[in-house]
Every structure is written in structure tokens, then in C-alpha cells.
PDB file of C-alpha atoms in Angstrom:
ATOM      1  CA  MET A 275      -3.763 -29.102  21.617  1.00 77.00           C
ATOM      2  CA  THR A 276      -0.224 -27.952  22.360  1.00 92.00           C
ATOM      3  CA  ARG A 277       0.125 -26.341  25.772  1.00 94.00           C
ATOM      4  CA  GLY A 278       0.839 -22.616  25.712  1.00 97.00           C
ATOM      5  CA  LYS A 279       3.988 -20.985  27.061  1.00 97.00           C
ATOM      6  CA  PHE A 280       4.156 -19.366  30.488  1.00 98.00           C
ATOM      7  CA  VAL A 281       6.476 -16.380  31.044  1.00 98.00           C
ATOM      8  CA  VAL A 282       6.914 -14.539  34.344  1.00 99.00           C
ATOM      9  CA  LEU A 283       8.542 -11.178  35.013  1.00 99.00           C
ATOM     10  CA  GLU A 284      10.062 -10.821  38.466  1.00 99.00           C
ATOM     11  CA  GLY A 285      11.955  -8.036  40.185  1.00 97.00           C
ATOM     12  CA  GLY A 286      12.136  -5.705  43.143  1.00 94.00           C
ATOM     13  CA  GLU A 287      10.351  -2.396  43.520  1.00 92.00           C
ATOM     14  CA  GLY A 288      11.167  -0.003  40.681  1.00 92.00           C
ATOM     15  CA  ALA A 289      12.615  -2.710  38.429  1.00 95.00           C
ATOM     16  CA  GLY A 290      10.374  -1.638  35.548  1.00 94.00           C
ATOM     17  CA  LYS A 291       8.210  -4.735  35.208  1.00 96.00           C
ATOM     18  CA  SER A 292       5.116  -2.781  34.192  1.00 94.00           C
ATOM     19  CA  VAL A 293       6.999  -0.984  31.419  1.00 96.00           C
ATOM     20  CA  GLN A 294       8.423  -4.237  30.080  1.00 98.00           C
ATOM     21  CA  MET A 295       5.025  -5.956  30.306  1.00 97.00           C
ATOM     22  CA  GLY A 296       3.663  -3.175  28.116  1.00 97.00           C
ATOM     23  CA  ARG A 297       6.448  -3.672  25.576  1.00 98.00           C
ATOM     24  CA  ILE A 298       5.838  -7.428  25.476  1.00 98.00           C
ATOM     25  CA  ARG A 299       2.124  -6.827  24.944  1.00 97.00           C
ATOM     26  CA  GLU A 300       2.950  -4.672  21.904  1.00 97.00           C
ATOM     27  CA  ILE A 301       4.854  -7.462  20.144  1.00 96.00           C
ATOM     28  CA  LEU A 302       2.694 -10.354  21.413  1.00 95.00           C
ATOM     29  CA  PRO A 303      -0.819  -8.844  21.465  1.00 95.00           C
ATOM     30  CA  HIS A 304      -2.594 -12.193  21.448  1.00 95.00           C
ATOM     31  CA  GLY A 305      -1.062 -13.268  24.747  1.00 97.00           C
ATOM     32  CA  VAL A 306      -2.849 -13.333  28.098  1.00 98.00           C
ATOM     33  CA  PHE A 307      -1.345 -10.706  30.402  1.00 98.00           C
ATOM     34  CA  THR A 308      -1.969 -10.839  34.126  1.00 99.00           C
ATOM     35  CA  ARG A 309      -0.475 -10.119  37.533  1.00 98.00           C
ATOM     36  CA  ASP A 310       0.025 -11.912  40.825  1.00 98.00           C
ATOM     37  CA  PRO A 311      -1.628 -11.107  43.137  1.00 98.00           C
ATOM     38  CA  GLY A 312      -4.552 -10.070  40.998  1.00 98.00           C
ATOM     39  CA  GLY A 313      -5.709 -10.965  37.517  1.00 98.00           C
ATOM     40  CA  VAL A 314      -9.101 -12.262  38.647  1.00 98.00           C
ATOM     41  CA  GLU A 315     -11.707 -10.734  40.941  1.00 98.00           C
ATOM     42  CA  THR A 316     -10.725 -12.617  44.094  1.00 97.00           C
ATOM     43  CA  GLY A 317      -7.050 -11.956  43.482  1.00 97.00           C
ATOM     44  CA  GLU A 318      -7.633  -8.250  42.933  1.00 98.00           C
ATOM     45  CA  ASP A 319      -9.539  -8.073  46.223  1.00 97.00           C
ATOM     46  CA  ILE A 320      -6.607  -9.705  48.007  1.00 96.00           C
ATOM     47  CA  ARG A 321      -4.164  -7.415  46.205  1.00 96.00           C
ATOM     48  CA  ARG A 322      -5.923  -4.302  47.462  1.00 94.00           C
ATOM     49  CA  MET A 323      -5.877  -5.717  50.963  1.00 92.00           C
ATOM     50  CA  VAL A 324      -2.223  -6.764  51.206  1.00 92.00           C
ATOM     51  CA  LEU A 325      -0.703  -3.763  49.411  1.00 88.00           C
ATOM     52  CA  SER A 326      -2.648  -1.097  51.278  1.00 86.00           C
ATOM     53  CA  LYS A 327      -1.027   0.896  54.062  1.00 80.00           C
ATOM     54  CA  GLU A 328      -3.805  -0.305  56.357  1.00 82.00           C
ATOM     55  CA  ALA A 329      -2.225  -3.779  56.181  1.00 78.00           C
ATOM     56  CA  ARG A 330       1.012  -2.655  57.860  1.00 82.00           C
ATOM     57  CA  GLY A 331       0.251  -4.593  61.024  1.00 85.00           C
ATOM     58  CA  ILE A 332      -0.672  -7.823  59.269  1.00 91.00           C
ATOM     59  CA  ASP A 333       0.986 -10.951  60.650  1.00 93.00           C
ATOM     60  CA  ALA A 334       3.709 -12.448  58.434  1.00 92.00           C
ATOM     61  CA  ALA A 335       1.958 -15.826  58.256  1.00 94.00           C
ATOM     62  CA  THR A 336      -1.322 -14.171  57.295  1.00 95.00           C
ATOM     63  CA  GLU A 337       0.438 -12.190  54.570  1.00 95.00           C
ATOM     64  CA  ILE A 338       1.985 -15.323  53.090  1.00 96.00           C
ATOM     65  CA  LEU A 339      -1.299 -17.234  53.149  1.00 97.00           C
ATOM     66  CA  LEU A 340      -3.134 -14.379  51.439  1.00 97.00           C
ATOM     67  CA  PHE A 341      -0.574 -14.282  48.623  1.00 97.00           C
ATOM     68  CA  LEU A 342      -0.802 -18.068  48.250  1.00 98.00           C
ATOM     69  CA  ALA A 343      -4.605 -17.913  48.175  1.00 98.00           C
ATOM     70  CA  ALA A 344      -4.542 -15.249  45.470  1.00 98.00           C
ATOM     71  CA  ARG A 345      -2.137 -17.361  43.420  1.00 98.00           C
ATOM     72  CA  ALA A 346      -4.243 -20.500  43.773  1.00 98.00           C
ATOM     73  CA  GLN A 347      -7.288 -18.687  42.389  1.00 98.00           C
ATOM     74  CA  LEU A 348      -5.305 -17.031  39.585  1.00 99.00           C
ATOM     75  CA  ILE A 349      -3.931 -20.387  38.460  1.00 99.00           C
ATOM     76  CA  ALA A 350      -7.270 -22.182  38.638  1.00 98.00           C
ATOM     77  CA  GLU A 351      -9.356 -19.452  37.048  1.00 98.00           C
ATOM     78  CA  LEU A 352      -7.037 -17.937  34.441  1.00 99.00           C
ATOM     79  CA  ILE A 353      -3.529 -19.328  33.991  1.00 99.00           C
ATOM     80  CA  ALA A 354      -4.274 -23.060  33.752  1.00 98.00           C
ATOM     81  CA  PRO A 355      -7.219 -22.693  31.331  1.00 98.00           C
ATOM     82  CA  ALA A 356      -5.253 -20.281  29.124  1.00 98.00           C
ATOM     83  CA  LEU A 357      -2.236 -22.583  28.919  1.00 98.00           C
ATOM     84  CA  GLU A 358      -4.442 -25.599  28.237  1.00 98.00           C
ATOM     85  CA  SER A 359      -6.015 -23.732  25.318  1.00 97.00           C
ATOM     86  CA  GLY A 360      -2.566 -23.098  23.839  1.00 97.00           C
ATOM     87  CA  LYS A 361      -2.245 -19.427  24.749  1.00 97.00           C
ATOM     88  CA  LEU A 362       0.871 -17.549  25.812  1.00 97.00           C
ATOM     89  CA  VAL A 363       0.549 -16.278  29.399  1.00 98.00           C
ATOM     90  CA  VAL A 364       2.739 -13.447  30.702  1.00 98.00           C
ATOM     91  CA  CYS A 365       2.497 -12.741  34.425  1.00 99.00           C
ATOM     92  CA  ASP A 366       3.815  -9.863  36.522  1.00 98.00           C
ATOM     93  CA  ARG A 367       5.200 -11.751  39.568  1.00 98.00           C
ATOM     94  CA  PHE A 368       4.595 -15.349  40.644  1.00 99.00           C
ATOM     95  CA  ILE A 369       5.937 -17.851  43.184  1.00 98.00           C
ATOM     96  CA  LEU A 370       9.430 -16.319  43.438  1.00 98.00           C
ATOM     97  CA  SER A 371       7.965 -13.045  44.706  1.00 98.00           C
ATOM     98  CA  THR A 372       6.514 -14.801  47.748  1.00 98.00           C
ATOM     99  CA  ILE A 373       9.828 -16.508  48.428  1.00 98.00           C
ATOM    100  CA  ALA A 374      11.807 -13.290  48.008  1.00 98.00           C
ATOM    101  CA  TYR A 375       9.484 -10.851  49.767  1.00 97.00           C
ATOM    102  CA  GLN A 376       7.694 -12.848  52.424  1.00 97.00           C
ATOM    103  CA  ALA A 377      10.375 -15.410  53.355  1.00 97.00           C
ATOM    104  CA  TYR A 378      13.573 -13.415  52.781  1.00 98.00           C
ATOM    105  CA  GLY A 379      12.397  -9.820  53.050  1.00 97.00           C
ATOM    106  CA  ARG A 380      10.395 -10.520  56.199  1.00 96.00           C
ATOM    107  CA  LYS A 381      13.158 -12.768  57.592  1.00 97.00           C
ATOM    108  CA  LYS A 382      10.770 -15.692  57.871  1.00 97.00           C
ATOM    109  CA  LEU A 383      12.799 -18.462  56.248  1.00 98.00           C
ATOM    110  CA  GLU A 384      10.983 -20.986  58.419  1.00 98.00           C
ATOM    111  CA  TYR A 385       7.991 -20.448  56.109  1.00 97.00           C
ATOM    112  CA  LEU A 386       9.864 -21.537  52.973  1.00 97.00           C
ATOM    113  CA  PRO A 387       8.720 -25.183  53.234  1.00 97.00           C
ATOM    114  CA  LEU A 388       5.118 -23.979  53.566  1.00 96.00           C
ATOM    115  CA  VAL A 389       5.371 -21.716  50.516  1.00 97.00           C
ATOM    116  CA  LYS A 390       6.914 -24.458  48.400  1.00 97.00           C
ATOM    117  CA  SER A 391       4.581 -27.236  49.541  1.00 98.00           C
ATOM    118  CA  VAL A 392       1.449 -25.151  48.944  1.00 97.00           C
ATOM    119  CA  PHE A 393       2.698 -24.193  45.489  1.00 98.00           C
ATOM    120  CA  GLU A 394       3.257 -27.857  44.659  1.00 97.00           C
ATOM    121  CA  ALA A 395      -0.347 -28.519  45.618  1.00 97.00           C
ATOM    122  CA  ILE A 396      -1.874 -25.661  43.615  1.00 97.00           C
ATOM    123  CA  HIS A 397       0.203 -25.162  40.472  1.00 96.00           C
ATOM    124  CA  HIS A 398      -1.516 -27.847  38.331  1.00 93.00           C
ATOM    125  CA  GLY A 399       1.521 -27.939  36.033  1.00 95.00           C
ATOM    126  CA  CYS A 400       1.659 -24.151  35.719  1.00 97.00           C
ATOM    127  CA  VAL A 401       5.396 -23.767  36.275  1.00 97.00           C
ATOM    128  CA  PRO A 402       6.976 -20.956  34.231  1.00 98.00           C
ATOM    129  CA  ASP A 403       8.731 -21.862  30.997  1.00 97.00           C
ATOM    130  CA  LEU A 404      10.782 -18.709  31.504  1.00 98.00           C
ATOM    131  CA  THR A 405      11.245 -16.348  34.430  1.00 98.00           C
ATOM    132  CA  ILE A 406      12.878 -13.036  33.550  1.00 98.00           C
ATOM    133  CA  PHE A 407      14.395 -11.479  36.655  1.00 99.00           C
ATOM    134  CA  LEU A 408      14.804  -7.725  36.312  1.00 98.00           C
ATOM    135  CA  GLU A 409      17.594  -7.233  38.819  1.00 98.00           C
ATOM    136  CA  VAL A 410      17.700  -3.684  40.136  1.00 97.00           C
ATOM    137  CA  SER A 411      19.842  -2.341  42.966  1.00 95.00           C
ATOM    138  CA  PRO A 412      17.596  -1.370  45.895  1.00 93.00           C
ATOM    139  CA  GLU A 413      18.754   2.246  45.894  1.00 93.00           C
ATOM    140  CA  VAL A 414      17.963   2.702  42.194  1.00 92.00           C
ATOM    141  CA  GLY A 415      14.694   0.786  42.390  1.00 88.00           C
ATOM    142  CA  LEU A 416      13.374   2.616  45.439  1.00 87.00           C
ATOM    143  CA  ALA A 417      14.242   5.997  43.939  1.00 87.00           C
ATOM    144  CA  ARG A 418      12.220   5.070  40.848  1.00 89.00           C
ATOM    145  CA  ALA A 419       9.326   3.633  42.849  1.00 84.00           C
ATOM    146  CA  ARG A 420       9.047   6.686  45.073  1.00 81.00           C
ATOM    147  CA  ALA A 421       9.118   9.004  42.043  1.00 82.00           C
ATOM    148  CA  ARG A 422       6.100   7.316  40.446  1.00 78.00           C
ATOM    149  CA  LEU A 423       2.910   9.335  40.173  1.00 63.00           C
ATOM    150  CA  GLU A 424       0.747   6.715  41.834  1.00 71.00           C
ATOM    151  CA  ALA A 425       0.721   6.381  45.616  1.00 67.00           C
ATOM    152  CA  PRO A 426       3.464   4.093  46.963  1.00 71.00           C
ATOM    153  CA  ASN A 427       2.451   0.696  48.288  1.00 80.00           C
ATOM    154  CA  ARG A 428       3.704  -0.448  51.659  1.00 84.00           C
ATOM    155  CA  PHE A 429       6.586  -2.410  50.132  1.00 87.00           C
ATOM    156  CA  ASP A 430       7.918   0.795  48.563  1.00 82.00           C
ATOM    157  CA  GLU A 431       8.243   2.156  52.086  1.00 82.00           C
ATOM    158  CA  GLU A 432      10.345  -0.694  53.468  1.00 89.00           C
ATOM    159  CA  GLU A 433      13.966  -0.004  54.414  1.00 91.00           C
ATOM    160  CA  VAL A 434      16.825  -0.674  51.983  1.00 93.00           C
ATOM    161  CA  ALA A 435      17.907  -3.717  54.023  1.00 96.00           C
ATOM    162  CA  PHE A 436      14.523  -5.333  53.359  1.00 96.00           C
ATOM    163  CA  HIS A 437      15.012  -4.934  49.611  1.00 96.00           C
ATOM    164  CA  GLU A 438      18.560  -6.290  49.826  1.00 97.00           C
ATOM    165  CA  ARG A 439      17.133  -9.426  51.401  1.00 98.00           C
ATOM    166  CA  VAL A 440      14.487  -9.593  48.675  1.00 98.00           C
ATOM    167  CA  ARG A 441      17.189  -9.514  46.005  1.00 97.00           C
ATOM    168  CA  GLU A 442      19.118 -12.220  47.862  1.00 98.00           C
ATOM    169  CA  GLY A 443      16.013 -14.412  47.922  1.00 98.00           C
ATOM    170  CA  TYR A 444      15.466 -14.015  44.207  1.00 98.00           C
ATOM    171  CA  LYS A 445      19.057 -14.885  43.382  1.00 97.00           C
ATOM    172  CA  LYS A 446      19.110 -17.949  45.627  1.00 98.00           C
ATOM    173  CA  HIS A 447      15.909 -19.452  44.235  1.00 98.00           C
ATOM    174  CA  LEU A 448      15.833 -18.159  40.663  1.00 97.00           C
ATOM    175  CA  ASN A 449      16.376 -21.597  39.159  1.00 94.00           C
ATOM    176  CA  ASP A 450      13.920 -23.450  41.403  1.00 96.00           C
ATOM    177  CA  TYR A 451      11.046 -23.150  38.916  1.00 96.00           C
ATOM    178  CA  GLY A 452      11.922 -23.525  35.255  1.00 92.00           C
ATOM    179  CA  LYS A 453      14.370 -21.670  33.038  1.00 96.00           C
ATOM    180  CA  SER A 454      15.459 -18.164  34.024  1.00 97.00           C
ATOM    181  CA  ALA A 455      17.195 -15.116  32.580  1.00 98.00           C
ATOM    182  CA  VAL A 456      18.698 -12.216  34.533  1.00 98.00           C
ATOM    183  CA  VAL A 457      18.464  -8.700  33.102  1.00 98.00           C
ATOM    184  CA  ASN A 458      20.326  -5.731  34.590  1.00 98.00           C
ATOM    185  CA  ALA A 459      17.426  -3.376  35.303  1.00 97.00           C
ATOM    186  CA  ASP A 460      19.740  -0.580  36.487  1.00 97.00           C
ATOM    187  CA  ASN A 461      20.219   0.106  32.769  1.00 97.00           C
ATOM    188  CA  ASP A 462      18.019   2.475  30.789  1.00 95.00           C
ATOM    189  CA  ILE A 463      14.614   1.292  29.576  1.00 94.00           C
ATOM    190  CA  GLU A 464      15.701   0.650  25.987  1.00 97.00           C
ATOM    191  CA  GLN A 465      18.667  -1.516  26.992  1.00 98.00           C
ATOM    192  CA  VAL A 466      16.497  -3.450  29.429  1.00 98.00           C
ATOM    193  CA  TRP A 467      13.906  -3.995  26.698  1.00 98.00           C
ATOM    194  CA  GLN A 468      16.559  -5.255  24.292  1.00 98.00           C
ATOM    195  CA  ASP A 469      17.725  -7.784  26.894  1.00 98.00           C
ATOM    196  CA  VAL A 470      14.167  -8.828  27.756  1.00 98.00           C
ATOM    197  CA  ARG A 471      13.320  -9.321  24.088  1.00 98.00           C
ATOM    198  CA  GLU A 472      16.411 -11.484  23.553  1.00 97.00           C
ATOM    199  CA  ALA A 473      15.432 -13.638  26.534  1.00 96.00           C
ATOM    200  CA  LEU A 474      11.918 -14.034  25.139  1.00 96.00           C
ATOM    201  CA  GLN A 475      13.146 -14.959  21.679  1.00 92.00           C
ATOM    202  CA  SER A 476      15.378 -17.665  23.116  1.00 87.00           C
ATOM    203  CA  ALA A 477      12.461 -19.231  24.990  1.00 82.00           C
ATOM    204  CA  LEU A 478       9.502 -18.901  22.638  1.00 81.00           C
TER     205      LEU A 478
END
């Protein structure tokens, strides 16, 4: 059986990933849609832990290892089997988020080799065929994130400088794992969707 395609949406807070995931689901309803961390029971448990305000004091190394553990389970339990069965998988965040947020955002570049080596050990061939980076300026993204109805997560509350470092991390490593496309997410939703759809059509 032909292996399925693997698409990842990446971006900072307020980039509009959830909106674009919904649009993709409308045109590709037979795909498998998931998120990292999350997607499976263990991953969702870790997600609640690391995104909660109670986790503010968590050590940087612990945070990284929790994200890596969630990803390992997501790959083993959902992504790898879906791709092997020929399905399209679309994931909200993946390896680049850990590089951008935990290594660059947290100013822990010494952990980059750890992040990359663990990913090599756990990915089982599940490297994205396409990563769409929704690039949003931190000021615009944070304003959107803080205006959302749901309670902000602890990354929404980080200073602008943190999110500048996150964007730097994304841009430096965007081509480390498969093909990528950059979409200006400062634009309105319809323009962003048009650009996302064009990127998808070129890859699928």
C-alpha cells in the first residue's frame, strides 16, 4: 500500500492554525486530523499538564522531555499506523514547535541536540511531507490569542521577546524536516486560507 501524506501546520500563538485546520478538514474530510501534544489519551494528559498555569514553575528540561514523550506516543499510536494505511495525516504542531518554543523561546539551545536525537529515535519515518509555517508577528498573534474566548495558556502570557525568539527558531530550522511553505499569517483569514490551500495543492 502507498504510504499516506503527512502535513503539519506550525506557527506562533494567534497564527490561526486551528482555523486553517478546520478549513483543511472541510476539503479533505477523509484525512486524520490531530495535534501535538495530544491526539491520543496519553498525549492529551501531557497537554493538559504542560499548558496549564500550574506548570509555570516546571523545569525547562522536564518541559522538553514531556513534549517529546507526548510526540513519541502520538507517532506510535496514531500517526505511523495512519500513514502506513495510506491515509492523509494533518497535525497541528510537531517537532519544529519543540525546537522553536523550548530551545529558542526558553533560551535553551544546549538542548537542541537532545531534541533532534530523540526525534530521530522515535519518528519511525514519520517526517512531514509538508510543513506550512503560519508566520505571524508576535504583536499581532498575541493580540489575537488574548482576545480568544477560551482561557489563555501559559505560552500566551509570555513576553513579546519570547515569541520573537520562537519565530527566529522556526525560521532557522524550517527546512530541517521535509518540504516547507511560509504563509504570512498577519493577513486576513481568507488570504491566509488561499495561501494555505495553494501550498497543499502543490504538495498533495
